């Protein structure tokens, strides 16, 4: 098997392996996205159902359906807006990750090409002649150094340096070393992005909790009175039940919803936008720098 | 994706871990060939 066939075989093998790698990576990304969506769809659905059943228990005979429905609808829309903001930033991170992945593949291709060139060079007539010239010049440099002919030492050194500048083998080695460095750097960036994608889960969970925690906390947060206490107070005072339901439950929930719609959602959207701009911008700059070398 | 839709989150996480291991094996193989 000659060098060409050998290198061709490696290229085919690498291409096959890389194609499997890319497919697996895509599958993993899709699964992670699906898990993210499914988990949070379920969490949001559960929170809304909890709120709904909580209001139904609390309101029982005097429930004001239109108002209650509006509150539920408002919270649902708010949570979906927050979820959407996270889906957007997640999508941007995945896109940026894909750009790094593409660069990694380009570097792998270049590495294979240079590996092939290096092997071919070793056997080429042209390169053998070049090595002979270098060897000859080194001997001459040694001779003039021993003779202490400083002017010739300077001349021969310059000549040798100039010749070595065109050493194709060395050039190949340098490019290969750079490719390997870039591949490692690329993988670090992909790992970093993967971690940021993973961390979005915790951040989204926290933001959902800020808007609507479980039914007990939702109200204790609003009025600092426990769920059981509220329940008891409503059932033990049926005459003023409807009024209490409005004062203790609906009004605080409405106020909180106003705060969510007026402040919290835009705060979360801004935070995500800011993270997206900072992280993606830095990442793109890094990638562009590597591409230029 | 149809198959994925039918799986629970726990099953999907298990599948994800399996694929991550497979991916790591392929990556190691490539690195070995290219001496990365």
PDB file of C-alpha atoms in Angstrom:
ATOM      1  CA  UNK A   1       0.000   0.000   0.000  1.00  0.00           C
ATOM      2  CA  UNK A   2       1.559   3.354  -0.998  1.00  0.00           C
ATOM      3  CA  UNK A   3       1.339   6.550   1.058  1.00  0.00           C
ATOM      4  CA  UNK A   4      -1.536   7.883  -1.005  1.00  0.00           C
ATOM      5  CA  UNK A   5      -3.664   4.785  -0.467  1.00  0.00           C
ATOM      6  CA  UNK A   6      -2.747   4.703   3.198  1.00  0.00           C
ATOM      7  CA  UNK A   7      -3.700   8.345   3.711  1.00  0.00           C
ATOM      8  CA  UNK A   8      -6.848   7.889   1.640  1.00  0.00           C
ATOM      9  CA  UNK A   9      -7.862   5.004   3.906  1.00  0.00           C
ATOM     10  CA  UNK A  10      -7.293   7.123   7.012  1.00  0.00           C
ATOM     11  CA  UNK A  11      -9.340   9.899   5.440  1.00  0.00           C
ATOM     12  CA  UNK A  12     -12.202   7.519   4.674  1.00  0.00           C
ATOM     13  CA  UNK A  13     -12.069   6.080   8.181  1.00  0.00           C
ATOM     14  CA  UNK A  14     -11.967   9.520   9.784  1.00  0.00           C
ATOM     15  CA  UNK A  15     -14.830  10.723   7.580  1.00  0.00           C
ATOM     16  CA  UNK A  16     -16.938   7.744   8.570  1.00  0.00           C
ATOM     17  CA  UNK A  17     -16.113   8.168  12.231  1.00  0.00           C
ATOM     18  CA  UNK A  18     -16.698  11.892  12.089  1.00  0.00           C
ATOM     19  CA  UNK A  19     -19.997  11.455  10.306  1.00  0.00           C
ATOM     20  CA  UNK A  20     -21.142   9.066  13.096  1.00  0.00           C
ATOM     21  CA  UNK A  21     -19.890  11.579  15.637  1.00  0.00           C
ATOM     22  CA  UNK A  22     -21.846  14.418  14.047  1.00  0.00           C
ATOM     23  CA  UNK A  23     -25.008  12.302  13.884  1.00  0.00           C
ATOM     24  CA  UNK A  24     -24.654  11.251  17.508  1.00  0.00           C
ATOM     25  CA  UNK A  25     -24.020  14.827  18.542  1.00  0.00           C
ATOM     26  CA  UNK A  26     -27.139  16.005  16.694  1.00  0.00           C
ATOM     27  CA  UNK A  27     -29.179  13.244  18.304  1.00  0.00           C
ATOM     28  CA  UNK A  28     -27.889  14.198  21.766  1.00  0.00           C
ATOM     29  CA  UNK A  29     -28.672  17.874  21.135  1.00  0.00           C
ATOM     30  CA  UNK A  30     -32.197  16.986  19.948  1.00  0.00           C
ATOM     31  CA  UNK A  31     -32.807  14.762  22.946  1.00  0.00           C
ATOM     32  CA  UNK A  32     -31.553  17.437  25.338  1.00  0.00           C
ATOM     33  CA  UNK A  33     -33.824  19.993  23.681  1.00  0.00           C
ATOM     34  CA  UNK A  34     -36.758  17.629  23.853  1.00  0.00           C
ATOM     35  CA  UNK A  35     -36.102  16.882  27.551  1.00  0.00           C
ATOM     36  CA  UNK A  36     -35.815  20.629  28.270  1.00  0.00           C
ATOM     37  CA  UNK A  37     -39.122  21.379  26.541  1.00  0.00           C
ATOM     38  CA  UNK A  38     -40.925  18.373  27.991  1.00  0.00           C
ATOM     39  CA  UNK A  39     -39.733  18.980  31.556  1.00  0.00           C
ATOM     40  CA  UNK A  40     -40.686  22.631  31.583  1.00  0.00           C
ATOM     41  CA  UNK A  41     -43.948  22.122  29.711  1.00  0.00           C
ATOM     42  CA  UNK A  42     -44.864  19.730  32.507  1.00  0.00           C
ATOM     43  CA  UNK A  43     -43.653  22.067  35.262  1.00  0.00           C
ATOM     44  CA  UNK A  44     -45.645  25.017  33.850  1.00  0.00           C
ATOM     45  CA  UNK A  45     -48.708  22.848  33.323  1.00  0.00           C
ATOM     46  CA  UNK A  46     -48.465  21.570  36.890  1.00  0.00           C
ATOM     47  CA  UNK A  47     -48.049  25.056  38.359  1.00  0.00           C
ATOM     48  CA  UNK A  48     -51.078  26.349  36.461  1.00  0.00           C
ATOM     49  CA  UNK A  49     -53.170  23.302  37.448  1.00  0.00           C
ATOM     50  CA  UNK A  50     -52.151  23.814  41.077  1.00  0.00           C
ATOM     51  CA  UNK A  51     -53.163  27.454  40.915  1.00  0.00           C
ATOM     52  CA  UNK A  52     -56.444  26.519  39.275  1.00  0.00           C
ATOM     53  CA  UNK A  53     -57.367  23.869  41.826  1.00  0.00           C
ATOM     54  CA  UNK A  54     -56.199  26.106  44.678  1.00  0.00           C
ATOM     55  CA  UNK A  55     -58.510  28.884  43.521  1.00  0.00           C
ATOM     56  CA  UNK A  56     -61.370  26.468  43.036  1.00  0.00           C
ATOM     57  CA  UNK A  57     -60.994  25.125  46.601  1.00  0.00           C
ATOM     58  CA  UNK A  58     -60.638  28.607  48.014  1.00  0.00           C
ATOM     59  CA  UNK A  59     -63.391  30.187  46.004  1.00  0.00           C
ATOM     60  CA  UNK A  60     -65.798  27.246  46.117  1.00  0.00           C
ATOM     61  CA  UNK A  61     -69.325  28.748  46.310  1.00  0.00           C
ATOM     62  CA  UNK A  62     -68.453  32.376  45.610  1.00  0.00           C
ATOM     63  CA  UNK A  63     -65.882  31.900  42.900  1.00  0.00           C
ATOM     64  CA  UNK A  64     -65.849  34.670  40.321  1.00  0.00           C
ATOM     65  CA  UNK A  65     -65.050  32.657  37.275  1.00  0.00           C
ATOM     66  CA  UNK A  66     -64.220  35.462  34.856  1.00  0.00           C
ATOM     67  CA  UNK A  67     -61.774  37.079  37.205  1.00  0.00           C
ATOM     68  CA  UNK A  68     -60.237  33.773  38.248  1.00  0.00           C
ATOM     69  CA  UNK A  69     -59.874  32.705  34.633  1.00  0.00           C
ATOM     70  CA  UNK A  70     -58.185  35.983  33.796  1.00  0.00           C
ATOM     71  CA  UNK A  71     -55.680  35.486  36.611  1.00  0.00           C
ATOM     72  CA  UNK A  72     -54.951  31.917  35.544  1.00  0.00           C
ATOM     73  CA  UNK A  73     -54.605  33.015  31.922  1.00  0.00           C
ATOM     74  CA  UNK A  74     -52.278  35.843  32.967  1.00  0.00           C
ATOM     75  CA  UNK A  75     -49.968  33.548  34.929  1.00  0.00           C
ATOM     76  CA  UNK A  76     -49.973  31.006  32.137  1.00  0.00           C
ATOM     77  CA  UNK A  77     -48.996  33.622  29.577  1.00  0.00           C
ATOM     78  CA  UNK A  78     -46.332  35.032  31.885  1.00  0.00           C
ATOM     79  CA  UNK A  79     -44.734  31.620  32.441  1.00  0.00           C
ATOM     80  CA  UNK A  80     -44.852  30.883  28.724  1.00  0.00           C
ATOM     81  CA  UNK A  81     -43.167  34.200  27.921  1.00  0.00           C
ATOM     82  CA  UNK A  82     -40.371  33.371  30.365  1.00  0.00           C
ATOM     83  CA  UNK A  83     -40.066  29.873  28.936  1.00  0.00           C
ATOM     84  CA  UNK A  84     -39.911  31.333  25.416  1.00  0.00           C
ATOM     85  CA  UNK A  85     -37.115  33.681  26.456  1.00  0.00           C
ATOM     86  CA  UNK A  86     -35.109  30.683  27.691  1.00  0.00           C
ATOM     87  CA  UNK A  87     -35.842  28.712  24.530  1.00  0.00           C
ATOM     88  CA  UNK A  88     -34.463  31.633  22.503  1.00  0.00           C
ATOM     89  CA  UNK A  89     -31.219  31.894  24.431  1.00  0.00           C
ATOM     90  CA  UNK A  90     -30.861  28.132  24.385  1.00  0.00           C
ATOM     91  CA  UNK A  91     -31.284  28.131  20.616  1.00  0.00           C
ATOM     92  CA  UNK A  92     -28.579  30.799  20.253  1.00  0.00           C
ATOM     93  CA  UNK A  93     -26.170  28.775  22.412  1.00  0.00           C
ATOM     94  CA  UNK A  94     -26.825  25.663  20.325  1.00  0.00           C
ATOM     95  CA  UNK A  95     -26.250  27.651  17.116  1.00  0.00           C
ATOM     96  CA  UNK A  96     -22.960  28.992  18.458  1.00  0.00           C
ATOM     97  CA  UNK A  97     -21.968  25.463  19.455  1.00  0.00           C
ATOM     98  CA  UNK A  98     -22.663  24.324  15.876  1.00  0.00           C
ATOM     99  CA  UNK A  99     -20.313  27.010  14.552  1.00  0.00           C
ATOM    100  CA  UNK A 100     -17.524  25.678  16.771  1.00  0.00           C
ATOM    101  CA  UNK A 101     -18.332  22.146  15.681  1.00  0.00           C
ATOM    102  CA  UNK A 102     -18.016  23.197  12.026  1.00  0.00           C
ATOM    103  CA  UNK A 103     -14.635  24.762  12.751  1.00  0.00           C
ATOM    104  CA  UNK A 104     -13.516  21.579  14.509  1.00  0.00           C
ATOM    105  CA  UNK A 105     -14.352  19.586  11.399  1.00  0.00           C
ATOM    106  CA  UNK A 106     -12.457  22.021   9.156  1.00  0.00           C
ATOM    107  CA  UNK A 107      -9.435  21.655  11.416  1.00  0.00           C
ATOM    108  CA  UNK A 108      -9.705  17.859  11.318  1.00  0.00           C
ATOM    109  CA  UNK A 109      -9.810  17.955   7.516  1.00  0.00           C
ATOM    110  CA  UNK A 110      -6.779  20.228   7.403  1.00  0.00           C
ATOM    111  CA  UNK A 111      -4.967  17.921   9.807  1.00  0.00           C
ATOM    112  CA  UNK A 112      -5.613  14.906   7.563  1.00  0.00           C
ATOM    113  CA  UNK A 113      -4.459  16.860   4.518  1.00  0.00           C
ATOM    114  CA  UNK A 114      -1.218  17.995   6.172  1.00  0.00           C
ATOM    115  CA  UNK A 115      -0.579  14.492   7.477  1.00  0.00           C
ATOM    116  CA  UNK A 116      -0.851  13.285   3.886  1.00  0.00           C
ATOM    117  CA  UNK A 117       1.416  16.055   2.582  1.00  0.00           C
ATOM    118  CA  UNK A 118       4.002  15.295   5.253  1.00  0.00           C
ATOM    119  CA  UNK A 119       4.114  11.620   4.342  1.00  0.00           C
ATOM    120  CA  UNK A 120       4.401  12.406   0.641  1.00  0.00           C
ATOM    121  CA  UNK A 121       7.096  14.997   1.265  1.00  0.00           C
ATOM    122  CA  UNK A 122       9.300  12.551   3.117  1.00  0.00           C
ATOM    123  CA  UNK A 123       9.580  10.441  -0.005  1.00  0.00           C
ATOM    124  CA  UNK A 124       9.651  13.169  -2.648  1.00  0.00           C
ATOM    125  CA  UNK A 125      12.783  13.853  -4.749  1.00  0.00           C
ATOM    126  CA  UNK A 126      12.294  17.562  -4.269  1.00  0.00           C
ATOM    127  CA  UNK A 127      12.375  17.316  -0.505  1.00  0.00           C
ATOM    128  CA  UNK A 128      15.373  14.952  -0.488  1.00  0.00           C
ATOM    129  CA  UNK A 129      17.268  17.516  -2.575  1.00  0.00           C
ATOM    130  CA  UNK A 130      16.190  20.225  -0.153  1.00  0.00           C
ATOM    131  CA  UNK A 131      17.491  18.190   2.827  1.00  0.00           C
ATOM    132  CA  UNK A 132      20.779  17.650   1.037  1.00  0.00           C
ATOM    133  CA  UNK A 133      21.100  21.388   0.469  1.00  0.00           C
ATOM    134  CA  UNK A 134      20.401  22.066   4.127  1.00  0.00           C
ATOM    135  CA  UNK A 135      22.940  19.448   5.185  1.00  0.00           C
ATOM    136  CA  UNK A 136      25.524  20.877   2.814  1.00  0.00           C
ATOM    137  CA  UNK A 137      24.982  24.382   4.103  1.00  0.00           C
ATOM    138  CA  UNK A 138      25.228  23.234   7.717  1.00  0.00           C
ATOM    139  CA  UNK A 139      28.580  21.615   6.989  1.00  0.00           C
ATOM    140  CA  UNK A 140      29.786  24.838   5.372  1.00  0.00           C
ATOM    141  CA  UNK A 141      28.589  26.835   8.340  1.00  0.00           C
ATOM    142  CA  UNK A 142      30.479  24.488  10.655  1.00  0.00           C
ATOM    143  CA  UNK A 143      33.623  24.875   8.550  1.00  0.00           C
ATOM    144  CA  UNK A 144      33.544  28.700   8.511  1.00  0.00           C
ATOM    145  CA  UNK A 145      32.795  28.713  12.236  1.00  0.00           C
ATOM    146  CA  UNK A 146      35.877  26.591  12.921  1.00  0.00           C
ATOM    147  CA  UNK A 147      37.874  28.917  10.659  1.00  0.00           C
ATOM    148  CA  UNK A 148      36.461  31.834  12.660  1.00  0.00           C
ATOM    149  CA  UNK A 149      35.506  33.586   9.459  1.00  0.00           C
ATOM    150  CA  UNK A 150      32.833  35.737  11.035  1.00  0.00           C
ATOM    151  CA  UNK A 151      31.604  37.381   7.873  1.00  0.00           C
ATOM    152  CA  UNK A 152      31.014  33.993   6.248  1.00  0.00           C
ATOM    153  CA  UNK A 153      29.380  32.706   9.457  1.00  0.00           C
ATOM    154  CA  UNK A 154      26.908  35.580   9.174  1.00  0.00           C
ATOM    155  CA  UNK A 155      26.320  34.947   5.469  1.00  0.00           C
ATOM    156  CA  UNK A 156      25.900  31.195   5.846  1.00  0.00           C
ATOM    157  CA  UNK A 157      23.601  31.590   8.858  1.00  0.00           C
ATOM    158  CA  UNK A 158      21.357  33.968   6.908  1.00  0.00           C
ATOM    159  CA  UNK A 159      21.397  31.632   3.927  1.00  0.00           C
ATOM    160  CA  UNK A 160      20.483  28.670   6.104  1.00  0.00           C
ATOM    161  CA  UNK A 161      17.707  30.566   7.895  1.00  0.00           C
ATOM    162  CA  UNK A 162      16.250  31.618   4.556  1.00  0.00           C
ATOM    163  CA  UNK A 163      16.377  28.096   3.256  1.00  0.00           C
ATOM    164  CA  UNK A 164      14.771  26.678   6.399  1.00  0.00           C
ATOM    165  CA  UNK A 165      11.958  29.196   6.139  1.00  0.00           C
ATOM    166  CA  UNK A 166      10.795  27.183   3.137  1.00  0.00           C
ATOM    167  CA  UNK A 167      11.064  23.814   4.820  1.00  0.00           C
ATOM    168  CA  UNK A 168       7.739  22.309   3.735  1.00  0.00           C
ATOM    169  CA  UNK A 169       8.034  19.525   6.270  1.00  0.00           C
ATOM    170  CA  UNK A 170       8.413  21.992   9.139  1.00  0.00           C
ATOM    171  CA  UNK A 171       5.590  24.114   7.746  1.00  0.00           C
ATOM    172  CA  UNK A 172       3.355  21.013   7.715  1.00  0.00           C
ATOM    173  CA  UNK A 173       4.357  20.196  11.294  1.00  0.00           C
ATOM    174  CA  UNK A 174       3.560  23.731  12.436  1.00  0.00           C
ATOM    175  CA  UNK A 175       0.155  23.711  10.729  1.00  0.00           C
ATOM    176  CA  UNK A 176      -0.615  20.298  12.248  1.00  0.00           C
ATOM    177  CA  UNK A 177       0.378  21.484  15.732  1.00  0.00           C
ATOM    178  CA  UNK A 178      -1.838  24.527  15.242  1.00  0.00           C
ATOM    179  CA  UNK A 179      -4.755  22.336  14.097  1.00  0.00           C
ATOM    180  CA  UNK A 180      -4.399  20.166  17.194  1.00  0.00           C
ATOM    181  CA  UNK A 181      -4.290  23.256  19.406  1.00  0.00           C
ATOM    182  CA  UNK A 182      -7.393  24.640  17.660  1.00  0.00           C
ATOM    183  CA  UNK A 183      -9.257  21.343  18.012  1.00  0.00           C
ATOM    184  CA  UNK A 184      -8.545  21.300  21.755  1.00  0.00           C
ATOM    185  CA  UNK A 185      -9.577  24.945  22.102  1.00  0.00           C
ATOM    186  CA  UNK A 186     -12.737  24.220  20.101  1.00  0.00           C
ATOM    187  CA  UNK A 187     -13.657  21.315  22.339  1.00  0.00           C
ATOM    188  CA  UNK A 188     -13.156  23.484  25.428  1.00  0.00           C
ATOM    189  CA  UNK A 189     -15.537  26.039  23.967  1.00  0.00           C
ATOM    190  CA  UNK A 190     -18.103  23.392  23.078  1.00  0.00           C
ATOM    191  CA  UNK A 191     -17.885  22.009  26.640  1.00  0.00           C
ATOM    192  CA  UNK A 192     -18.332  25.530  28.002  1.00  0.00           C
ATOM    193  CA  UNK A 193     -21.401  26.077  25.826  1.00  0.00           C
ATOM    194  CA  UNK A 194     -22.825  22.693  26.856  1.00  0.00           C
ATOM    195  CA  UNK A 195     -22.459  23.693  30.488  1.00  0.00           C
ATOM    196  CA  UNK A 196     -24.182  27.031  29.854  1.00  0.00           C
ATOM    197  CA  UNK A 197     -27.027  25.208  28.087  1.00  0.00           C
ATOM    198  CA  UNK A 198     -27.289  22.844  31.062  1.00  0.00           C
ATOM    199  CA  UNK A 199     -27.296  25.749  33.549  1.00  0.00           C
ATOM    200  CA  UNK A 200     -30.300  27.314  31.801  1.00  0.00           C
ATOM    201  CA  UNK A 201     -32.440  24.624  33.417  1.00  0.00           C
ATOM    202  CA  UNK A 202     -31.640  25.782  36.951  1.00  0.00           C
ATOM    203  CA  UNK A 203     -32.078  29.439  36.005  1.00  0.00           C
ATOM    204  CA  UNK A 204     -35.460  28.809  34.373  1.00  0.00           C
ATOM    205  CA  UNK A 205     -36.607  26.770  37.354  1.00  0.00           C
ATOM    206  CA  UNK A 206     -35.668  29.672  39.675  1.00  0.00           C
ATOM    207  CA  UNK A 207     -37.516  32.184  37.507  1.00  0.00           C
ATOM    208  CA  UNK A 208     -40.628  30.016  37.383  1.00  0.00           C
ATOM    209  CA  UNK A 209     -40.503  29.781  41.186  1.00  0.00           C
ATOM    210  CA  UNK A 210     -40.248  33.568  41.385  1.00  0.00           C
ATOM    211  CA  UNK A 211     -43.479  33.905  39.424  1.00  0.00           C
ATOM    212  CA  UNK A 212     -45.507  30.998  40.703  1.00  0.00           C
ATOM    213  CA  UNK A 213     -44.290  28.557  43.253  1.00  0.00           C
ATOM    214  CA  UNK A 214     -46.430  25.735  44.663  1.00  0.00           C
ATOM    215  CA  UNK A 215     -49.895  26.791  45.793  1.00  0.00           C
ATOM    216  CA  UNK A 216     -48.860  27.249  49.429  1.00  0.00           C
ATOM    217  CA  UNK A 217     -45.853  29.425  48.712  1.00  0.00           C
ATOM    218  CA  UNK A 218     -47.669  31.429  46.059  1.00  0.00           C
ATOM    219  CA  UNK A 219     -49.871  32.932  48.685  1.00  0.00           C
ATOM    220  CA  UNK A 220     -47.496  33.055  51.616  1.00  0.00           C
ATOM    221  CA  UNK A 221     -45.210  35.044  49.359  1.00  0.00           C
ATOM    222  CA  UNK A 222     -48.008  37.433  48.601  1.00  0.00           C
ATOM    223  CA  UNK A 223     -49.379  38.022  52.085  1.00  0.00           C
ATOM    224  CA  UNK A 224     -47.094  36.085  54.386  1.00  0.00           C
ATOM    225  CA  UNK A 225     -49.996  34.001  55.713  1.00  0.00           C
ATOM    226  CA  UNK A 226     -49.909  30.228  55.456  1.00  0.00           C
ATOM    227  CA  UNK A 227     -52.159  28.353  53.093  1.00  0.00           C
ATOM    228  CA  UNK A 228     -53.795  26.377  55.943  1.00  0.00           C
ATOM    229  CA  UNK A 229     -54.446  29.573  57.907  1.00  0.00           C
ATOM    230  CA  UNK A 230     -56.088  31.150  54.888  1.00  0.00           C
ATOM    231  CA  UNK A 231     -58.175  28.056  54.227  1.00  0.00           C
ATOM    232  CA  UNK A 232     -59.349  27.933  57.839  1.00  0.00           C
ATOM    233  CA  UNK A 233     -60.127  31.621  57.957  1.00  0.00           C
ATOM    234  CA  UNK A 234     -62.283  31.363  54.854  1.00  0.00           C
ATOM    235  CA  UNK A 235     -64.251  28.348  55.996  1.00  0.00           C
ATOM    236  CA  UNK A 236     -64.773  29.648  59.527  1.00  0.00           C
ATOM    237  CA  UNK A 237     -66.076  32.931  58.338  1.00  0.00           C
ATOM    238  CA  UNK A 238     -68.506  32.058  55.594  1.00  0.00           C
ATOM    239  CA  UNK A 239     -70.348  35.357  55.672  1.00  0.00           C
ATOM    240  CA  UNK A 240     -67.361  37.322  54.672  1.00  0.00           C
ATOM    241  CA  UNK A 241     -65.953  34.497  52.625  1.00  0.00           C
ATOM    242  CA  UNK A 242     -66.323  36.152  49.245  1.00  0.00           C
ATOM    243  CA  UNK A 243     -64.806  39.374  50.523  1.00  0.00           C
ATOM    244  CA  UNK A 244     -61.946  37.534  52.158  1.00  0.00           C
ATOM    245  CA  UNK A 245     -61.402  35.474  49.021  1.00  0.00           C
ATOM    246  CA  UNK A 246     -61.004  38.694  47.105  1.00  0.00           C
ATOM    247  CA  UNK A 247     -58.866  40.468  49.662  1.00  0.00           C
ATOM    248  CA  UNK A 248     -56.613  37.639  50.704  1.00  0.00           C
ATOM    249  CA  UNK A 249     -56.312  35.664  47.529  1.00  0.00           C
ATOM    250  CA  UNK A 250     -57.458  37.278  44.315  1.00  0.00           C
ATOM    251  CA  UNK A 251     -56.130  40.777  44.970  1.00  0.00           C
ATOM    252  CA  UNK A 252     -52.654  39.664  46.065  1.00  0.00           C
ATOM    253  CA  UNK A 253     -52.496  37.308  43.099  1.00  0.00           C
ATOM    254  CA  UNK A 254     -53.553  40.144  40.797  1.00  0.00           C
ATOM    255  CA  UNK A 255     -50.953  42.491  42.305  1.00  0.00           C
ATOM    256  CA  UNK A 256     -48.271  39.908  41.914  1.00  0.00           C
ATOM    257  CA  UNK A 257     -49.334  39.247  38.326  1.00  0.00           C
ATOM    258  CA  UNK A 258     -49.103  42.974  37.610  1.00  0.00           C
ATOM    259  CA  UNK A 259     -45.574  42.968  39.016  1.00  0.00           C
ATOM    260  CA  UNK A 260     -44.721  39.882  36.960  1.00  0.00           C
ATOM    261  CA  UNK A 261     -46.087  41.411  33.765  1.00  0.00           C
ATOM    262  CA  UNK A 262     -44.689  44.869  34.426  1.00  0.00           C
ATOM    263  CA  UNK A 263     -41.276  44.056  35.866  1.00  0.00           C
ATOM    264  CA  UNK A 264     -40.256  40.444  36.271  1.00  0.00           C
ATOM    265  CA  UNK A 265     -40.785  39.280  32.662  1.00  0.00           C
ATOM    266  CA  UNK A 266     -38.805  42.154  31.137  1.00  0.00           C
ATOM    267  CA  UNK A 267     -36.143  41.742  33.834  1.00  0.00           C
ATOM    268  CA  UNK A 268     -35.731  38.069  32.868  1.00  0.00           C
ATOM    269  CA  UNK A 269     -35.816  38.855  29.138  1.00  0.00           C
ATOM    270  CA  UNK A 270     -33.165  41.570  29.627  1.00  0.00           C
ATOM    271  CA  UNK A 271     -30.990  39.265  31.708  1.00  0.00           C
ATOM    272  CA  UNK A 272     -31.175  36.562  29.024  1.00  0.00           C
ATOM    273  CA  UNK A 273     -30.549  39.058  26.230  1.00  0.00           C
ATOM    274  CA  UNK A 274     -27.554  40.419  28.108  1.00  0.00           C
ATOM    275  CA  UNK A 275     -26.145  36.918  28.772  1.00  0.00           C
ATOM    276  CA  UNK A 276     -26.720  36.002  25.155  1.00  0.00           C
ATOM    277  CA  UNK A 277     -24.940  39.100  23.857  1.00  0.00           C
ATOM    278  CA  UNK A 278     -21.993  38.798  26.218  1.00  0.00           C
ATOM    279  CA  UNK A 279     -21.428  35.055  25.912  1.00  0.00           C
ATOM    280  CA  UNK A 280     -22.069  34.757  22.181  1.00  0.00           C
ATOM    281  CA  UNK A 281     -20.085  37.885  21.336  1.00  0.00           C
ATOM    282  CA  UNK A 282     -17.036  36.706  23.283  1.00  0.00           C
ATOM    283  CA  UNK A 283     -17.362  33.267  21.756  1.00  0.00           C
ATOM    284  CA  UNK A 284     -17.600  34.617  18.181  1.00  0.00           C
ATOM    285  CA  UNK A 285     -14.558  36.823  18.751  1.00  0.00           C
ATOM    286  CA  UNK A 286     -12.575  33.836  20.011  1.00  0.00           C
ATOM    287  CA  UNK A 287     -13.628  31.766  17.019  1.00  0.00           C
ATOM    288  CA  UNK A 288     -12.746  34.533  14.568  1.00  0.00           C
ATOM    289  CA  UNK A 289      -9.318  34.907  16.162  1.00  0.00           C
ATOM    290  CA  UNK A 290      -8.629  31.204  15.747  1.00  0.00           C
ATOM    291  CA  UNK A 291      -9.822  31.284  12.143  1.00  0.00           C
ATOM    292  CA  UNK A 292      -7.418  34.083  11.304  1.00  0.00           C
ATOM    293  CA  UNK A 293      -4.320  32.189  12.481  1.00  0.00           C
TER     294      UNK A 293
ATOM    295  CA  UNK B   1     -38.174  11.892  16.844  1.00  0.00           C
ATOM    296  CA  UNK B   2     -41.437   9.908  16.926  1.00  0.00           C
ATOM    297  CA  UNK B   3     -39.736   7.321  19.103  1.00  0.00           C
ATOM    298  CA  UNK B   4     -38.411  10.085  21.323  1.00  0.00           C
ATOM    299  CA  UNK B   5     -41.914  11.499  21.782  1.00  0.00           C
ATOM    300  CA  UNK B   6     -43.087   8.251  23.309  1.00  0.00           C
ATOM    301  CA  UNK B   7     -40.309   8.074  25.895  1.00  0.00           C
ATOM    302  CA  UNK B   8     -40.406   9.398  29.433  1.00  0.00           C
ATOM    303  CA  UNK B   9     -37.855  11.956  30.626  1.00  0.00           C
ATOM    304  CA  UNK B  10     -36.057   9.242  32.645  1.00  0.00           C
ATOM    305  CA  UNK B  11     -35.806   7.016  29.560  1.00  0.00           C
ATOM    306  CA  UNK B  12     -34.558   9.930  27.485  1.00  0.00           C
ATOM    307  CA  UNK B  13     -31.872  10.764  30.033  1.00  0.00           C
ATOM    308  CA  UNK B  14     -30.775   7.127  29.942  1.00  0.00           C
ATOM    309  CA  UNK B  15     -30.648   7.256  26.131  1.00  0.00           C
ATOM    310  CA  UNK B  16     -28.728  10.539  26.256  1.00  0.00           C
ATOM    311  CA  UNK B  17     -26.117   8.990  28.563  1.00  0.00           C
ATOM    312  CA  UNK B  18     -25.754   5.998  26.254  1.00  0.00           C
ATOM    313  CA  UNK B  19     -25.220   8.256  23.243  1.00  0.00           C
ATOM    314  CA  UNK B  20     -22.726  10.406  25.134  1.00  0.00           C
ATOM    315  CA  UNK B  21     -20.670   7.282  25.923  1.00  0.00           C
ATOM    316  CA  UNK B  22     -20.817   6.160  22.272  1.00  0.00           C
ATOM    317  CA  UNK B  23     -19.763   9.633  21.169  1.00  0.00           C
ATOM    318  CA  UNK B  24     -16.824   9.624  23.567  1.00  0.00           C
ATOM    319  CA  UNK B  25     -15.632   6.267  22.176  1.00  0.00           C
ATOM    320  CA  UNK B  26     -15.720   7.582  18.586  1.00  0.00           C
ATOM    321  CA  UNK B  27     -14.020  10.799  19.591  1.00  0.00           C
ATOM    322  CA  UNK B  28     -11.224   8.809  21.281  1.00  0.00           C
ATOM    323  CA  UNK B  29     -10.815   6.705  18.160  1.00  0.00           C
ATOM    324  CA  UNK B  30     -10.462   9.802  15.953  1.00  0.00           C
ATOM    325  CA  UNK B  31      -7.979  11.322  18.396  1.00  0.00           C
ATOM    326  CA  UNK B  32      -5.965   8.139  18.406  1.00  0.00           C
ATOM    327  CA  UNK B  33      -5.769   8.006  14.590  1.00  0.00           C
ATOM    328  CA  UNK B  34      -4.884  11.683  14.256  1.00  0.00           C
ATOM    329  CA  UNK B  35      -2.677  11.709  17.367  1.00  0.00           C
ATOM    330  CA  UNK B  36      -4.538  14.647  18.864  1.00  0.00           C
TER     331      UNK B  36
END
